[in-house]
mmCIF file with all atom_site columns, C-alpha atoms in Angstrom:
data_model
loop_
_atom_site.group_PDB
_atom_site.id
_atom_site.type_symbol
_atom_site.label_atom_id
_atom_site.label_alt_id
_atom_site.label_comp_id
_atom_site.label_asym_id
_atom_site.label_entity_id
_atom_site.label_seq_id
_atom_site.pdbx_PDB_ins_code
_atom_site.Cartn_x
_atom_site.Cartn_y
_atom_site.Cartn_z
_atom_site.occupancy
_atom_site.B_iso_or_equiv
_atom_site.pdbx_formal_charge
_atom_site.auth_seq_id
_atom_site.auth_comp_id
_atom_site.auth_asym_id
_atom_site.auth_atom_id
_atom_site.pdbx_PDB_model_num
ATOM 1   C CA . GLU A 1 1   ? -5.916  -61.375 -37.546 1.00 0.00 ? 168  GLU A CA 1
ATOM 2   C CA . ASP A 1 2   ? -3.518  -59.560 -35.236 1.00 0.00 ? 169  ASP A CA 1
ATOM 3   C CA . LYS A 1 3   ? -4.913  -58.731 -31.800 1.00 0.00 ? 170  LYS A CA 1
ATOM 4   C CA . VAL A 1 4   ? -3.803  -56.618 -28.854 1.00 0.00 ? 171  VAL A CA 1
ATOM 5   C CA . VAL A 1 5   ? -5.475  -56.634 -25.440 1.00 0.00 ? 172  VAL A CA 1
ATOM 6   C CA . GLN A 1 6   ? -4.568  -54.094 -22.818 1.00 0.00 ? 173  GLN A CA 1
ATOM 7   C CA . SER A 1 7   ? -5.398  -54.121 -19.137 1.00 0.00 ? 174  SER A CA 1
ATOM 8   C CA . PRO A 1 8   ? -6.631  -52.489 -17.101 1.00 0.00 ? 175  PRO A CA 1
ATOM 9   C CA . LEU A 1 9   ? -8.789  -50.298 -19.340 1.00 0.00 ? 176  LEU A CA 1
ATOM 10  C CA . SER A 1 10  ? -8.643  -47.536 -16.774 1.00 0.00 ? 177  SER A CA 1
ATOM 11  C CA . LEU A 1 11  ? -6.655  -46.819 -13.668 1.00 0.00 ? 178  LEU A CA 1
ATOM 12  C CA . VAL A 1 12  ? -6.791  -44.029 -11.081 1.00 0.00 ? 179  VAL A CA 1
ATOM 13  C CA . VAL A 1 13  ? -3.812  -43.498 -8.800  1.00 0.00 ? 180  VAL A CA 1
ATOM 14  C CA . HIS A 1 14  ? -2.294  -40.826 -6.581  1.00 0.00 ? 181  HIS A CA 1
ATOM 15  C CA . GLU A 1 15  ? 0.840   -38.916 -7.358  1.00 0.00 ? 182  GLU A CA 1
ATOM 16  C CA . GLY A 1 16  ? 3.890   -40.877 -6.348  1.00 0.00 ? 183  GLY A CA 1
ATOM 17  C CA . ASP A 1 17  ? 2.329   -44.281 -6.936  1.00 0.00 ? 184  ASP A CA 1
ATOM 18  C CA . THR A 1 18  ? 3.914   -46.844 -9.238  1.00 0.00 ? 185  THR A CA 1
ATOM 19  C CA . VAL A 1 19  ? 1.735   -48.331 -11.965 1.00 0.00 ? 186  VAL A CA 1
ATOM 20  C CA . THR A 1 20  ? 2.049   -51.311 -14.260 1.00 0.00 ? 187  THR A CA 1
ATOM 21  C CA . LEU A 1 21  ? 0.157   -51.434 -17.529 1.00 0.00 ? 188  LEU A CA 1
ATOM 22  C CA . ASN A 1 22  ? -0.282  -54.720 -19.336 1.00 0.00 ? 189  ASN A CA 1
ATOM 23  C CA . CYS A 1 23  ? -0.387  -55.630 -22.983 1.00 0.00 ? 190  CYS A CA 1
ATOM 24  C CA . SER A 1 24  ? -0.903  -59.094 -24.434 1.00 0.00 ? 191  SER A CA 1
ATOM 25  C CA . TYR A 1 25  ? -0.877  -59.806 -28.110 1.00 0.00 ? 192  TYR A CA 1
ATOM 26  C CA . GLU A 1 26  ? -1.410  -62.272 -30.910 1.00 0.00 ? 193  GLU A CA 1
ATOM 27  C CA . VAL A 1 27  ? 0.367   -61.478 -34.132 1.00 0.00 ? 194  VAL A CA 1
ATOM 28  C CA . THR A 1 28  ? 1.516   -63.344 -37.195 1.00 0.00 ? 195  THR A CA 1
ATOM 29  C CA . ASN A 1 29  ? 5.311   -63.323 -37.365 1.00 0.00 ? 196  ASN A CA 1
ATOM 30  C CA . PHE A 1 30  ? 5.972   -60.817 -34.604 1.00 0.00 ? 197  PHE A CA 1
ATOM 31  C CA . ARG A 1 31  ? 8.370   -58.049 -35.485 1.00 0.00 ? 198  ARG A CA 1
ATOM 32  C CA . SER A 1 32  ? 7.955   -55.370 -32.822 1.00 0.00 ? 199  SER A CA 1
ATOM 33  C CA . LEU A 1 33  ? 5.799   -54.032 -30.008 1.00 0.00 ? 200  LEU A CA 1
ATOM 34  C CA . LEU A 1 34  ? 5.401   -50.313 -29.456 1.00 0.00 ? 201  LEU A CA 1
ATOM 35  C CA . TRP A 1 35  ? 4.053   -48.159 -26.642 1.00 0.00 ? 202  TRP A CA 1
ATOM 36  C CA . TYR A 1 36  ? 2.505   -44.763 -27.251 1.00 0.00 ? 203  TYR A CA 1
ATOM 37  C CA . LYS A 1 37  ? 1.146   -42.058 -24.954 1.00 0.00 ? 204  LYS A CA 1
ATOM 38  C CA . GLN A 1 38  ? -1.955  -40.180 -26.089 1.00 0.00 ? 205  GLN A CA 1
ATOM 39  C CA . GLU A 1 39  ? -2.987  -37.028 -24.276 1.00 0.00 ? 206  GLU A CA 1
ATOM 40  C CA . LYS A 1 40  ? -5.358  -34.664 -26.011 1.00 0.00 ? 207  LYS A CA 1
ATOM 41  C CA . LYS A 1 41  ? -4.529  -35.464 -29.575 1.00 0.00 ? 208  LYS A CA 1
ATOM 42  C CA . ALA A 1 42  ? -1.740  -37.301 -31.372 1.00 0.00 ? 209  ALA A CA 1
ATOM 43  C CA . PRO A 1 43  ? -0.192  -40.442 -29.905 1.00 0.00 ? 210  PRO A CA 1
ATOM 44  C CA . THR A 1 44  ? 3.460   -39.882 -29.110 1.00 0.00 ? 211  THR A CA 1
ATOM 45  C CA . PHE A 1 45  ? 6.016   -42.631 -29.260 1.00 0.00 ? 212  PHE A CA 1
ATOM 46  C CA . LEU A 1 46  ? 7.467   -44.050 -26.050 1.00 0.00 ? 213  LEU A CA 1
ATOM 47  C CA . PHE A 1 47  ? 9.218   -47.352 -26.750 1.00 0.00 ? 214  PHE A CA 1
ATOM 48  C CA . MET A 1 48  ? 9.745   -49.975 -29.386 1.00 0.00 ? 215  MET A CA 1
ATOM 49  C CA . LEU A 1 49  ? 10.649  -53.484 -28.234 1.00 0.00 ? 216  LEU A CA 1
ATOM 50  C CA . THR A 1 50  ? 11.832  -56.255 -30.464 1.00 0.00 ? 217  THR A CA 1
ATOM 51  C CA . SER A 1 51  ? 13.837  -58.555 -28.218 1.00 0.00 ? 218  SER A CA 1
ATOM 52  C CA . SER A 1 52  ? 12.592  -60.531 -25.288 1.00 0.00 ? 219  SER A CA 1
ATOM 53  C CA . GLY A 1 53  ? 13.817  -59.737 -21.800 1.00 0.00 ? 220  GLY A CA 1
ATOM 54  C CA . ILE A 1 54  ? 15.559  -56.474 -22.593 1.00 0.00 ? 221  ILE A CA 1
ATOM 55  C CA . GLU A 1 55  ? 14.207  -53.549 -20.640 1.00 0.00 ? 222  GLU A CA 1
ATOM 56  C CA . LYS A 1 56  ? 13.872  -50.178 -22.279 1.00 0.00 ? 223  LYS A CA 1
ATOM 57  C CA . LYS A 1 57  ? 13.988  -47.181 -19.952 1.00 0.00 ? 224  LYS A CA 1
ATOM 58  C CA . SER A 1 58  ? 13.296  -43.504 -20.278 1.00 0.00 ? 225  SER A CA 1
ATOM 59  C CA . GLY A 1 59  ? 13.277  -41.595 -17.031 1.00 0.00 ? 226  GLY A CA 1
ATOM 60  C CA . ARG A 1 60  ? 10.491  -42.922 -14.853 1.00 0.00 ? 227  ARG A CA 1
ATOM 61  C CA . LEU A 1 61  ? 9.081   -45.098 -17.613 1.00 0.00 ? 228  LEU A CA 1
ATOM 62  C CA . SER A 1 62  ? 10.289  -48.563 -18.482 1.00 0.00 ? 229  SER A CA 1
ATOM 63  C CA . SER A 1 63  ? 9.023   -51.445 -20.550 1.00 0.00 ? 230  SER A CA 1
ATOM 64  C CA . ILE A 1 64  ? 9.872   -55.058 -21.109 1.00 0.00 ? 231  ILE A CA 1
ATOM 65  C CA . LEU A 1 65  ? 8.755   -57.684 -23.560 1.00 0.00 ? 232  LEU A CA 1
ATOM 66  C CA . ASP A 1 66  ? 8.194   -61.411 -23.069 1.00 0.00 ? 233  ASP A CA 1
ATOM 67  C CA . LYS A 1 67  ? 7.983   -63.015 -26.505 1.00 0.00 ? 234  LYS A CA 1
ATOM 68  C CA . LYS A 1 68  ? 7.409   -66.460 -25.096 1.00 0.00 ? 235  LYS A CA 1
ATOM 69  C CA . GLU A 1 69  ? 4.339   -65.440 -23.103 1.00 0.00 ? 236  GLU A CA 1
ATOM 70  C CA . LEU A 1 70  ? 3.293   -62.832 -25.699 1.00 0.00 ? 237  LEU A CA 1
ATOM 71  C CA . PHE A 1 71  ? 3.021   -59.835 -23.424 1.00 0.00 ? 238  PHE A CA 1
ATOM 72  C CA . SER A 1 72  ? 4.631   -56.597 -22.455 1.00 0.00 ? 239  SER A CA 1
ATOM 73  C CA . ILE A 1 73  ? 4.385   -54.328 -19.445 1.00 0.00 ? 240  ILE A CA 1
ATOM 74  C CA . LEU A 1 74  ? 4.865   -50.610 -19.117 1.00 0.00 ? 241  LEU A CA 1
ATOM 75  C CA . ASN A 1 75  ? 5.929   -49.376 -15.698 1.00 0.00 ? 242  ASN A CA 1
ATOM 76  C CA . ILE A 1 76  ? 5.693   -45.817 -14.503 1.00 0.00 ? 243  ILE A CA 1
ATOM 77  C CA . THR A 1 77  ? 7.308   -45.017 -11.170 1.00 0.00 ? 244  THR A CA 1
ATOM 78  C CA . ALA A 1 78  ? 6.705   -41.957 -8.996  1.00 0.00 ? 245  ALA A CA 1
ATOM 79  C CA . THR A 1 79  ? 3.712   -40.962 -11.119 1.00 0.00 ? 246  THR A CA 1
ATOM 80  C CA . GLN A 1 80  ? 2.937   -37.299 -11.723 1.00 0.00 ? 247  GLN A CA 1
ATOM 81  C CA . THR A 1 81  ? -0.268  -35.598 -12.835 1.00 0.00 ? 248  THR A CA 1
ATOM 82  C CA . GLY A 1 82  ? 1.378   -35.044 -16.202 1.00 0.00 ? 249  GLY A CA 1
ATOM 83  C CA . ASP A 1 83  ? 1.424   -38.803 -16.715 1.00 0.00 ? 250  ASP A CA 1
ATOM 84  C CA . SER A 1 84  ? -2.370  -38.760 -17.019 1.00 0.00 ? 251  SER A CA 1
ATOM 85  C CA . ALA A 1 85  ? -3.096  -40.001 -20.528 1.00 0.00 ? 252  ALA A CA 1
ATOM 86  C CA . VAL A 1 86  ? -4.176  -42.991 -22.542 1.00 0.00 ? 253  VAL A CA 1
ATOM 87  C CA . TYR A 1 87  ? -1.337  -45.452 -23.014 1.00 0.00 ? 254  TYR A CA 1
ATOM 88  C CA . LEU A 1 88  ? -1.534  -47.438 -26.216 1.00 0.00 ? 255  LEU A CA 1
ATOM 89  C CA . CYS A 1 89  ? 0.172   -50.690 -27.034 1.00 0.00 ? 256  CYS A CA 1
ATOM 90  C CA . ALA A 1 90  ? 0.632   -51.751 -30.658 1.00 0.00 ? 257  ALA A CA 1
ATOM 91  C CA . VAL A 1 91  ? 2.217   -54.653 -32.478 1.00 0.00 ? 258  VAL A CA 1
ATOM 92  C CA . ALA A 1 92  ? 3.670   -55.111 -35.922 1.00 0.00 ? 259  ALA A CA 1
ATOM 93  C CA . GLY A 1 93  ? 4.098   -58.400 -37.702 1.00 0.00 ? 260  GLY A CA 1
ATOM 94  C CA . THR A 1 94  ? 6.311   -59.152 -40.642 1.00 0.00 ? 261  THR A CA 1
ATOM 95  C CA . SER A 1 95  ? 3.245   -60.014 -42.708 1.00 0.00 ? 262  SER A CA 1
ATOM 96  C CA . GLY A 1 96  ? 2.404   -56.344 -42.873 1.00 0.00 ? 263  GLY A CA 1
ATOM 97  C CA . SER A 1 97  ? 3.963   -53.129 -41.826 1.00 0.00 ? 264  SER A CA 1
ATOM 98  C CA . ARG A 1 98  ? 0.929   -51.608 -40.163 1.00 0.00 ? 265  ARG A CA 1
ATOM 99  C CA . LEU A 1 99  ? 0.513   -51.371 -36.415 1.00 0.00 ? 266  LEU A CA 1
ATOM 100 C CA . THR A 1 100 ? -2.421  -53.029 -34.677 1.00 0.00 ? 267  THR A CA 1
ATOM 101 C CA . PHE A 1 101 ? -3.389  -51.088 -31.565 1.00 0.00 ? 268  PHE A CA 1
ATOM 102 C CA . GLY A 1 102 ? -5.037  -52.133 -28.342 1.00 0.00 ? 269  GLY A CA 1
ATOM 103 C CA . GLU A 1 103 ? -7.887  -50.099 -26.841 1.00 0.00 ? 270  GLU A CA 1
ATOM 104 C CA . GLY A 1 104 ? -5.538  -48.365 -24.482 1.00 0.00 ? 271  GLY A CA 1
ATOM 105 C CA . THR A 1 105 ? -5.325  -47.858 -20.731 1.00 0.00 ? 272  THR A CA 1
ATOM 106 C CA . GLN A 1 106 ? -6.702  -44.573 -19.438 1.00 0.00 ? 273  GLN A CA 1
ATOM 107 C CA . LEU A 1 107 ? -4.405  -43.530 -16.589 1.00 0.00 ? 274  LEU A CA 1
ATOM 108 C CA . THR A 1 108 ? -5.502  -40.761 -14.258 1.00 0.00 ? 275  THR A CA 1
ATOM 109 C CA . VAL A 1 109 ? -3.014  -39.475 -11.691 1.00 0.00 ? 276  VAL A CA 1
ATOM 110 C CA . ASN A 1 110 ? -4.587  -37.385 -8.956  1.00 0.00 ? 277  ASN A CA 1
ATOM 111 C CA . PRO A 1 111 ? -2.600  -34.891 -6.892  1.00 0.00 ? 278  PRO A CA 1
ATOM 112 C CA . ASP B 2 1   ? 5.527   -31.528 -33.035 1.00 0.00 ? 1141 ASP B CA 1
ATOM 113 C CA . SER B 2 2   ? 5.864   -34.814 -34.924 1.00 0.00 ? 1142 SER B CA 1
ATOM 114 C CA . GLY B 2 3   ? 6.417   -33.179 -38.301 1.00 0.00 ? 1143 GLY B CA 1
ATOM 115 C CA . VAL B 2 4   ? 3.256   -34.746 -39.741 1.00 0.00 ? 1144 VAL B CA 1
ATOM 116 C CA . THR B 2 5   ? 0.720   -32.144 -40.831 1.00 0.00 ? 1145 THR B CA 1
ATOM 117 C CA . GLN B 2 6   ? -2.983  -32.785 -41.197 1.00 0.00 ? 1146 GLN B CA 1
ATOM 118 C CA . THR B 2 7   ? -5.690  -30.490 -42.487 1.00 0.00 ? 1147 THR B CA 1
ATOM 119 C CA . PRO B 2 8   ? -8.323  -29.565 -41.668 1.00 0.00 ? 1148 PRO B CA 1
ATOM 120 C CA . LYS B 2 9   ? -8.163  -29.885 -37.883 1.00 0.00 ? 1149 LYS B CA 1
ATOM 121 C CA . HIS B 2 10  ? -11.930 -29.804 -37.540 1.00 0.00 ? 1150 HIS B CA 1
ATOM 122 C CA . LEU B 2 11  ? -14.675 -30.451 -40.034 1.00 0.00 ? 1151 LEU B CA 1
ATOM 123 C CA . ILE B 2 12  ? -18.438 -30.425 -39.588 1.00 0.00 ? 1152 ILE B CA 1
ATOM 124 C CA . THR B 2 13  ? -20.620 -31.674 -42.394 1.00 0.00 ? 1153 THR B CA 1
ATOM 125 C CA . ALA B 2 14  ? -23.957 -33.304 -43.095 1.00 0.00 ? 1154 ALA B CA 1
ATOM 126 C CA . THR B 2 15  ? -24.892 -36.882 -43.849 1.00 0.00 ? 1155 THR B CA 1
ATOM 127 C CA . GLY B 2 16  ? -24.509 -37.807 -47.485 1.00 0.00 ? 1156 GLY B CA 1
ATOM 128 C CA . GLN B 2 17  ? -21.705 -35.333 -48.092 1.00 0.00 ? 1157 GLN B CA 1
ATOM 129 C CA . ARG B 2 18  ? -18.142 -35.966 -49.186 1.00 0.00 ? 1158 ARG B CA 1
ATOM 130 C CA . VAL B 2 19  ? -14.961 -34.678 -47.533 1.00 0.00 ? 1159 VAL B CA 1
ATOM 131 C CA . THR B 2 20  ? -11.242 -34.862 -48.188 1.00 0.00 ? 1160 THR B CA 1
ATOM 132 C CA . LEU B 2 21  ? -8.652  -35.025 -45.434 1.00 0.00 ? 1161 LEU B CA 1
ATOM 133 C CA . ARG B 2 22  ? -5.090  -34.115 -46.247 1.00 0.00 ? 1162 ARG B CA 1
ATOM 134 C CA . CYS B 2 23  ? -1.801  -35.292 -44.779 1.00 0.00 ? 1163 CYS B CA 1
ATOM 135 C CA . SER B 2 24  ? 1.796   -34.215 -45.309 1.00 0.00 ? 1164 SER B CA 1
ATOM 136 C CA . PRO B 2 25  ? 4.246   -36.750 -43.891 1.00 0.00 ? 1165 PRO B CA 1
ATOM 137 C CA . ARG B 2 26  ? 7.497   -35.938 -42.145 1.00 0.00 ? 1166 ARG B CA 1
ATOM 138 C CA . SER B 2 27  ? 10.264  -34.893 -44.488 1.00 0.00 ? 1167 SER B CA 1
ATOM 139 C CA . GLY B 2 28  ? 11.880  -38.022 -45.866 1.00 0.00 ? 1168 GLY B CA 1
ATOM 140 C CA . ASP B 2 29  ? 9.146   -40.433 -44.795 1.00 0.00 ? 1169 ASP B CA 1
ATOM 141 C CA . LEU B 2 30  ? 7.876   -42.581 -47.643 1.00 0.00 ? 1170 LEU B CA 1
ATOM 142 C CA . SER B 2 31  ? 5.135   -44.451 -45.816 1.00 0.00 ? 1171 SER B CA 1
ATOM 143 C CA . VAL B 2 32  ? 1.783   -42.934 -44.867 1.00 0.00 ? 1172 VAL B CA 1
ATOM 144 C CA . TYR B 2 33  ? -0.881  -44.587 -42.752 1.00 0.00 ? 1173 TYR B CA 1
ATOM 145 C CA . TRP B 2 34  ? -4.473  -43.589 -42.016 1.00 0.00 ? 1174 TRP B CA 1
ATOM 146 C CA . TYR B 2 35  ? -6.203  -44.527 -38.784 1.00 0.00 ? 1175 TYR B CA 1
ATOM 147 C CA . GLN B 2 36  ? -9.698  -43.873 -37.480 1.00 0.00 ? 1176 GLN B CA 1
ATOM 148 C CA . GLN B 2 37  ? -10.364 -43.327 -33.787 1.00 0.00 ? 1177 GLN B CA 1
ATOM 149 C CA . SER B 2 38  ? -13.966 -43.293 -32.611 1.00 0.00 ? 1178 SER B CA 1
ATOM 150 C CA . LEU B 2 39  ? -15.097 -42.482 -29.070 1.00 0.00 ? 1179 LEU B CA 1
ATOM 151 C CA . ASP B 2 40  ? -15.727 -46.076 -28.106 1.00 0.00 ? 1180 ASP B CA 1
ATOM 152 C CA . GLN B 2 41  ? -12.965 -47.681 -30.110 1.00 0.00 ? 1181 GLN B CA 1
ATOM 153 C CA . GLY B 2 42  ? -9.228  -47.644 -30.294 1.00 0.00 ? 1182 GLY B CA 1
ATOM 154 C CA . LEU B 2 43  ? -7.156  -46.733 -33.298 1.00 0.00 ? 1183 LEU B CA 1
ATOM 155 C CA . GLN B 2 44  ? -8.460  -48.663 -36.287 1.00 0.00 ? 1184 GLN B CA 1
ATOM 156 C CA . PHE B 2 45  ? -6.119  -49.069 -39.233 1.00 0.00 ? 1185 PHE B CA 1
ATOM 157 C CA . LEU B 2 46  ? -7.602  -47.969 -42.532 1.00 0.00 ? 1186 LEU B CA 1
ATOM 158 C CA . ILE B 2 47  ? -4.920  -47.996 -45.195 1.00 0.00 ? 1187 ILE B CA 1
ATOM 159 C CA . GLN B 2 48  ? -1.205  -47.596 -45.853 1.00 0.00 ? 1188 GLN B CA 1
ATOM 160 C CA . TYR B 2 49  ? 0.713   -46.187 -48.795 1.00 0.00 ? 1189 TYR B CA 1
ATOM 161 C CA . TYR B 2 50  ? 4.389   -46.510 -49.495 1.00 0.00 ? 1190 TYR B CA 1
ATOM 162 C CA . ASN B 2 51  ? 6.056   -44.280 -52.053 1.00 0.00 ? 1191 ASN B CA 1
ATOM 163 C CA . GLY B 2 52  ? 2.833   -43.745 -53.924 1.00 0.00 ? 1192 GLY B CA 1
ATOM 164 C CA . GLU B 2 53  ? 1.547   -47.304 -53.903 1.00 0.00 ? 1193 GLU B CA 1
ATOM 165 C CA . GLU B 2 54  ? -1.066  -48.914 -51.704 1.00 0.00 ? 1194 GLU B CA 1
ATOM 166 C CA . ARG B 2 55  ? 0.704   -51.272 -49.361 1.00 0.00 ? 1195 ARG B CA 1
ATOM 167 C CA . ALA B 2 56  ? -1.841  -52.549 -46.861 1.00 0.00 ? 1196 ALA B CA 1
ATOM 168 C CA . LYS B 2 57  ? -5.545  -52.254 -46.300 1.00 0.00 ? 1197 LYS B CA 1
ATOM 169 C CA . GLY B 2 58  ? -7.489  -52.556 -43.085 1.00 0.00 ? 1198 GLY B CA 1
ATOM 170 C CA . ASN B 2 59  ? -11.217 -52.391 -42.486 1.00 0.00 ? 1199 ASN B CA 1
ATOM 171 C CA . ILE B 2 60  ? -11.684 -49.444 -44.786 1.00 0.00 ? 1200 ILE B CA 1
ATOM 172 C CA . LEU B 2 61  ? -15.219 -48.930 -46.028 1.00 0.00 ? 1201 LEU B CA 1
ATOM 173 C CA . GLU B 2 62  ? -15.890 -48.893 -49.761 1.00 0.00 ? 1202 GLU B CA 1
ATOM 174 C CA . ARG B 2 63  ? -17.160 -45.328 -49.355 1.00 0.00 ? 1203 ARG B CA 1
ATOM 175 C CA . PHE B 2 64  ? -13.632 -44.335 -48.293 1.00 0.00 ? 1204 PHE B CA 1
ATOM 176 C CA . SER B 2 65  ? -10.646 -44.078 -50.581 1.00 0.00 ? 1205 SER B CA 1
ATOM 177 C CA . ALA B 2 66  ? -7.155  -42.712 -50.346 1.00 0.00 ? 1206 ALA B CA 1
ATOM 178 C CA . GLN B 2 67  ? -4.139  -41.958 -52.451 1.00 0.00 ? 1207 GLN B CA 1
ATOM 179 C CA . GLN B 2 68  ? -0.563  -40.838 -52.087 1.00 0.00 ? 1208 GLN B CA 1
ATOM 180 C CA . PHE B 2 69  ? 0.758   -38.312 -54.565 1.00 0.00 ? 1209 PHE B CA 1
ATOM 181 C CA . PRO B 2 70  ? 4.241   -38.024 -56.130 1.00 0.00 ? 1210 PRO B CA 1
ATOM 182 C CA . ASP B 2 71  ? 5.200   -35.408 -53.542 1.00 0.00 ? 1211 ASP B CA 1
ATOM 183 C CA . LEU B 2 72  ? 4.258   -38.031 -50.910 1.00 0.00 ? 1212 LEU B CA 1
ATOM 184 C CA . HIS B 2 73  ? 1.350   -36.159 -49.395 1.00 0.00 ? 1213 HIS B CA 1
ATOM 185 C CA . SER B 2 74  ? -1.785  -38.226 -48.998 1.00 0.00 ? 1214 SER B CA 1
ATOM 186 C CA . GLU B 2 75  ? -5.498  -37.617 -49.096 1.00 0.00 ? 1215 GLU B CA 1
ATOM 187 C CA . LEU B 2 76  ? -8.305  -39.629 -47.536 1.00 0.00 ? 1216 LEU B CA 1
ATOM 188 C CA . ASN B 2 77  ? -11.658 -39.218 -49.253 1.00 0.00 ? 1217 ASN B CA 1
ATOM 189 C CA . LEU B 2 78  ? -14.817 -40.026 -47.324 1.00 0.00 ? 1218 LEU B CA 1
ATOM 190 C CA . SER B 2 79  ? -18.079 -40.058 -49.264 1.00 0.00 ? 1219 SER B CA 1
ATOM 191 C CA . SER B 2 80  ? -21.785 -40.643 -48.589 1.00 0.00 ? 1220 SER B CA 1
ATOM 192 C CA . LEU B 2 81  ? -21.042 -39.753 -45.002 1.00 0.00 ? 1221 LEU B CA 1
ATOM 193 C CA . GLU B 2 82  ? -23.036 -41.301 -42.192 1.00 0.00 ? 1222 GLU B CA 1
ATOM 194 C CA . LEU B 2 83  ? -23.385 -40.299 -38.554 1.00 0.00 ? 1223 LEU B CA 1
ATOM 195 C CA . GLY B 2 84  ? -21.166 -43.207 -37.580 1.00 0.00 ? 1224 GLY B CA 1
ATOM 196 C CA . ASP B 2 85  ? -18.291 -41.790 -39.580 1.00 0.00 ? 1225 ASP B CA 1
ATOM 197 C CA . SER B 2 86  ? -17.831 -39.087 -36.966 1.00 0.00 ? 1226 SER B CA 1
ATOM 198 C CA . ALA B 2 87  ? -14.389 -39.715 -35.539 1.00 0.00 ? 1227 ALA B CA 1
ATOM 199 C CA . LEU B 2 88  ? -10.836 -38.497 -35.258 1.00 0.00 ? 1228 LEU B CA 1
ATOM 200 C CA . TYR B 2 89  ? -8.849  -39.420 -38.345 1.00 0.00 ? 1229 TYR B CA 1
ATOM 201 C CA . PHE B 2 90  ? -5.120  -39.706 -37.869 1.00 0.00 ? 1230 PHE B CA 1
ATOM 202 C CA . CYS B 2 91  ? -2.402  -39.778 -40.426 1.00 0.00 ? 1231 CYS B CA 1
ATOM 203 C CA . ALA B 2 92  ? 0.969   -41.227 -39.492 1.00 0.00 ? 1232 ALA B CA 1
ATOM 204 C CA . SER B 2 93  ? 4.213   -41.609 -41.375 1.00 0.00 ? 1233 SER B CA 1
ATOM 205 C CA . SER B 2 94  ? 7.353   -43.652 -41.133 1.00 0.00 ? 1234 SER B CA 1
ATOM 206 C CA . VAL B 2 95  ? 10.650  -43.712 -42.954 1.00 0.00 ? 1235 VAL B CA 1
ATOM 207 C CA . ALA B 2 96  ? 10.296  -47.183 -44.363 1.00 0.00 ? 1236 ALA B CA 1
ATOM 208 C CA . LEU B 2 97  ? 7.738   -49.938 -44.373 1.00 0.00 ? 1237 LEU B CA 1
ATOM 209 C CA . ALA B 2 98  ? 8.165   -50.680 -40.717 1.00 0.00 ? 1238 ALA B CA 1
ATOM 210 C CA . GLY B 2 99  ? 9.118   -49.173 -37.408 1.00 0.00 ? 1239 GLY B CA 1
ATOM 211 C CA . GLU B 2 100 ? 7.993   -46.245 -35.363 1.00 0.00 ? 1240 GLU B CA 1
ATOM 212 C CA . LEU B 2 101 ? 5.045   -44.249 -36.640 1.00 0.00 ? 1241 LEU B CA 1
ATOM 213 C CA . PHE B 2 102 ? 4.841   -40.503 -36.178 1.00 0.00 ? 1242 PHE B CA 1
ATOM 214 C CA . PHE B 2 103 ? 1.294   -39.224 -35.862 1.00 0.00 ? 1243 PHE B CA 1
ATOM 215 C CA . GLY B 2 104 ? -0.265  -35.982 -36.956 1.00 0.00 ? 1244 GLY B CA 1
ATOM 216 C CA . GLU B 2 105 ? -2.653  -34.059 -34.703 1.00 0.00 ? 1245 GLU B CA 1
ATOM 217 C CA . GLY B 2 106 ? -5.662  -35.589 -36.410 1.00 0.00 ? 1246 GLY B CA 1
ATOM 218 C CA . SER B 2 107 ? -8.706  -34.296 -38.241 1.00 0.00 ? 1247 SER B CA 1
ATOM 219 C CA . ARG B 2 108 ? -11.882 -34.337 -36.185 1.00 0.00 ? 1248 ARG B CA 1
ATOM 220 C CA . LEU B 2 109 ? -14.855 -35.060 -38.410 1.00 0.00 ? 1249 LEU B CA 1
ATOM 221 C CA . THR B 2 110 ? -18.364 -34.464 -37.154 1.00 0.00 ? 1250 THR B CA 1
ATOM 222 C CA . VAL B 2 111 ? -21.249 -35.639 -39.315 1.00 0.00 ? 1251 VAL B CA 1
ATOM 223 C CA . LEU B 2 112 ? -24.622 -34.128 -38.405 1.00 0.00 ? 1252 LEU B CA 1
#
């Protein structure tokens, strides 16, 4: 059974701090790893990673995948209060098209 | 706005009842997924349909069933409801069998 473990489960920082969120996984025939941000309601897509060692960036957010060690990190630099959310990591294997999600990291950014 | 529409947004019902949640995927998306999110749990995969056919099944209870219609909208039927079924039910869609999922706003079910 596919499994995703995220750490830490919660994190409280001050505006301007840099944070690193971790995601480790076990999946049959890995195909992709995805990061989502969930505020009040629907998760919104951030990144999809398929290749090891290639960093994806979007503004202050970046993510990288290590397929050998089976983990990914999501970095957020110069955090803002609007970054407060639950960040979800999910994996997809070629044995099925569904995504298996981790429990998420609750990030709180205080002014 | 992801383009995925779910109704109703909120639903309050009693134990033993039956409800139907509806989902319209993004235009052009053939694959529909249903997920359950409880307070103390992450997103749990229930079931996936692709172009009208069941494609994958997760830990979906026998009291729950779903279908995808020819116009690609999907319904999730929950019957003999129990208190523990209270949760946020998300529908998501994708173009093909794999890749990025786009989530609807969810249907919050409260069973009293």
